[in-house]
Short mmCIF file of C-alpha atoms in Angstrom, two decimals:
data_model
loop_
_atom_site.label_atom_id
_atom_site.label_comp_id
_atom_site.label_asym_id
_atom_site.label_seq_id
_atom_site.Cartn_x
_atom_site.Cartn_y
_atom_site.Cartn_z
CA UNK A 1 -5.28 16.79 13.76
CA UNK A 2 -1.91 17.63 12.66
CA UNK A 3 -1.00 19.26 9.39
CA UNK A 4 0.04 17.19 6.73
CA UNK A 5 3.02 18.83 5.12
CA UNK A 6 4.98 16.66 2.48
CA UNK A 7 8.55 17.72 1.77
CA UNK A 8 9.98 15.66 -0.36
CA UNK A 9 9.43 12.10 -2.15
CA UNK A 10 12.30 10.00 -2.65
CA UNK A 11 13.74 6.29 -2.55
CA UNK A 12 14.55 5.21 1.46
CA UNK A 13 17.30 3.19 2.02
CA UNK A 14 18.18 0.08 4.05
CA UNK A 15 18.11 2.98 7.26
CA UNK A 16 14.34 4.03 6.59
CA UNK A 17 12.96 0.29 7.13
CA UNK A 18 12.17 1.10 10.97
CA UNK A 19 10.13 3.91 9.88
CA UNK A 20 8.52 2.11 6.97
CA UNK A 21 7.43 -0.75 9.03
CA UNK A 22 6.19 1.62 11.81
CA UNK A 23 3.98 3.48 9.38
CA UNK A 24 3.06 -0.04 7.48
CA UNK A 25 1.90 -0.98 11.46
CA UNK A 26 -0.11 2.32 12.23
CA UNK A 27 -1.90 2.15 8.79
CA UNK A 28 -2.95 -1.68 8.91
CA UNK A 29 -4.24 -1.05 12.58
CA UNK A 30 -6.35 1.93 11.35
CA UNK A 31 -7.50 0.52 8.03
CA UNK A 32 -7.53 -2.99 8.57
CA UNK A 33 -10.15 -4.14 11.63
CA UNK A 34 -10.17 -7.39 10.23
CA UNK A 35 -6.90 -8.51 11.26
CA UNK A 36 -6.03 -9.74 14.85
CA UNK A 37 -3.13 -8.56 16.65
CA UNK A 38 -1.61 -12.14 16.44
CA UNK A 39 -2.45 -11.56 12.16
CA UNK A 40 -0.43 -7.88 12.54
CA UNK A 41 2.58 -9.28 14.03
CA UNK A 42 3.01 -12.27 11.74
CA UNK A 43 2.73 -10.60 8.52
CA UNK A 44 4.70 -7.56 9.69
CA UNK A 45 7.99 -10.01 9.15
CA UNK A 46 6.61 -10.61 5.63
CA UNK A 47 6.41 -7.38 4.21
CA UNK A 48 10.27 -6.69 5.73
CA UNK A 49 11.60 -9.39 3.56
CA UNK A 50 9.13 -7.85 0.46
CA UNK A 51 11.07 -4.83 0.65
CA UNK A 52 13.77 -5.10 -0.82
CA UNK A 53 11.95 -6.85 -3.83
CA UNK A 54 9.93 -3.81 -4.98
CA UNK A 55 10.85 0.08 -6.09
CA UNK A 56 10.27 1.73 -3.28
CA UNK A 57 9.04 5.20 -2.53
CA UNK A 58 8.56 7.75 0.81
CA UNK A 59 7.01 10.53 1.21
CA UNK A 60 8.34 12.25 4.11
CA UNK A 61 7.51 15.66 6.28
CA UNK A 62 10.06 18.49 7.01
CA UNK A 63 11.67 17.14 9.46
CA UNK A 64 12.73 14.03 7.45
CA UNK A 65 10.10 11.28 8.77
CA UNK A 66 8.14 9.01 6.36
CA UNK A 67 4.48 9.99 6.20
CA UNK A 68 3.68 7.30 3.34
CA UNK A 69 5.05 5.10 1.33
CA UNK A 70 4.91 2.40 -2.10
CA UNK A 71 6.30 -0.20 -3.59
CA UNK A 72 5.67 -1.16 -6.95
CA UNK A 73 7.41 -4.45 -9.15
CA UNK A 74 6.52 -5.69 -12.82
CA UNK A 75 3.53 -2.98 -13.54
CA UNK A 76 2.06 -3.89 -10.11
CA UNK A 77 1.10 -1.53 -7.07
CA UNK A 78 2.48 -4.32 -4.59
CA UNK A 79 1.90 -1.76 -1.23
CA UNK A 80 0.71 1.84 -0.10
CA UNK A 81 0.16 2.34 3.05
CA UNK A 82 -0.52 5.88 4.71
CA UNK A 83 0.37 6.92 8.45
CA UNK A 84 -3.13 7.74 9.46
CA UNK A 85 -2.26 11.39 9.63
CA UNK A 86 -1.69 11.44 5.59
CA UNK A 87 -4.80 9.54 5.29
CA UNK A 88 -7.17 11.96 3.11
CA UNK A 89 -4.97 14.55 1.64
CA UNK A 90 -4.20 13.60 -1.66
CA UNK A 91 -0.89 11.87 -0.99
CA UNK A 92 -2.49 8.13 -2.05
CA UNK A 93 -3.49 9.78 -5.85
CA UNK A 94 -0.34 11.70 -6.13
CA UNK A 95 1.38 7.33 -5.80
CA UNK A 96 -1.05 6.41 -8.01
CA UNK A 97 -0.80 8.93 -10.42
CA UNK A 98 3.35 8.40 -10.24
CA UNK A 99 2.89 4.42 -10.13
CA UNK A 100 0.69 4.35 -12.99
CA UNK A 101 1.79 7.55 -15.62
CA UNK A 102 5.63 6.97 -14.52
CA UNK A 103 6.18 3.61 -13.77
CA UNK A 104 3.20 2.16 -15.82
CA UNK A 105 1.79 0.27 -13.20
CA UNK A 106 -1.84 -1.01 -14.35
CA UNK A 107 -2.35 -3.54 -10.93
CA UNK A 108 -2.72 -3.73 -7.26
CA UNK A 109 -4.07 -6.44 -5.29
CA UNK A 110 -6.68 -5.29 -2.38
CA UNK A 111 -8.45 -6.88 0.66
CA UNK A 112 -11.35 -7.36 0.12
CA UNK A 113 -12.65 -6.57 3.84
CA UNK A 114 -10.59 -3.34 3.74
CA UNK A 115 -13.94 -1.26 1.93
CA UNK A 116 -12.12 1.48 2.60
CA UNK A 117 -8.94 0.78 0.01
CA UNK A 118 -11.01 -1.35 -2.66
CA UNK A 119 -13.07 2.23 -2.86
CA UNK A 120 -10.31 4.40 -3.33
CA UNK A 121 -8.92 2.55 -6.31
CA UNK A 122 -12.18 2.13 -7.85
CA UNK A 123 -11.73 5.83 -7.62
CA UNK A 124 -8.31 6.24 -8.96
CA UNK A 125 -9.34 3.82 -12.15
CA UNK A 126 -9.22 0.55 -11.20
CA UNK A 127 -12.02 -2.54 -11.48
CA UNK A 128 -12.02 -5.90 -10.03
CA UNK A 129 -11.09 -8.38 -12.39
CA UNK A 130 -10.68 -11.34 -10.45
CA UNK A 131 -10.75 -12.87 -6.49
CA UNK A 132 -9.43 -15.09 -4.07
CA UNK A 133 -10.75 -16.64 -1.07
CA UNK A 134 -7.15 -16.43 0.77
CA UNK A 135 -4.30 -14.06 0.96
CA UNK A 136 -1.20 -15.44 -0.38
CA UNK A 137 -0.36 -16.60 3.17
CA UNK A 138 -3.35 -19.07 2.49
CA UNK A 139 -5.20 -17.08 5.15
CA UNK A 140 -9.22 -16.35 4.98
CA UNK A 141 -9.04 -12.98 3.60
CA UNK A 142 -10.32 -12.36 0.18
CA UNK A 143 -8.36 -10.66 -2.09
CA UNK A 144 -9.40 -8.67 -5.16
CA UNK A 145 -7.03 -8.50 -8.18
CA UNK A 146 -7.89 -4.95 -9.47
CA UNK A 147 -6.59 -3.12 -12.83
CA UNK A 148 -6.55 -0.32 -15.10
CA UNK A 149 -10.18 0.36 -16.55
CA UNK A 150 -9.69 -0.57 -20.18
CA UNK A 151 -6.45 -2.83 -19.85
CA UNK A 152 -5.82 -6.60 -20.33
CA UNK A 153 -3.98 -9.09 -18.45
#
């Protein structure tokens, strides 16, 4: 296993969206067995055009490369996906911890199939408050609406 060294966390740029995608890619085939290949390829298109739409953050290694990254718009934790290298070394809780003390984010949507995720926010604070049968594609993958322990709609 490589070492997981994070250099620096910043904003990427219209340049970094090759490297954001490619990490969104290697995270969702790690973390997300439920999806098909055809599934991968046709929402990878839809989280380019989210991009731009959210504040985006990187984490990235010496050498410059994204390792992880977030997006958050309107007090909501809209993406966070780790390369599966990251994956288990505190980089997810040091988002959330910036996402929700910083930004005030108090929301993230989670599939429900992905255990893995809907755990690790449990963890970091968060409860189900509400689900859906489909993702907003209309697809059948259940989504759970999760937020802040103590907070209201």
């Amino acid at each position: 296993m490589r070492e997981f060294q994070i250099e620096k966390i910043d904003a990427p740029g219209v340049l970094d969206v090759k490297q954001i995608l490619s990490v969104w890619e290697a995270s969702v085939r790690e973390t997300h067995d439920f999806l098909t290949e055809e599934n991968i390829l046709s929402i990878r298109p839809l989280v380019e055009l989210a991009l731009p739409h959210v504040e985006l953050f990187a984490a990235r290694n010496a050498r410059g490369n994204i390792e992880a990254f977030m997006g958050v718009r309107d007090k909501k934790i809209e993406m966070l996906f780790l390369a599966p290298g990251a994956r288990g070394k505190g980089m997810g809780a040091r988002f959330i911890a910036y996402a929700v003390h910083t930004l005030g984010a108090k929301f993230v949507d989670v599939n429900e199939q992905n255990g893995q995720a809907a755990g690790f926010y449990e963890h970091m604070g968060f409860e189900t408050f509400d689900r859906s049968e489909k993702d907003e594609q209309g697809n059948p993958f259940p989504i759970l609406r999760m937020r802040l322990k103590n907070e209201k709609d």
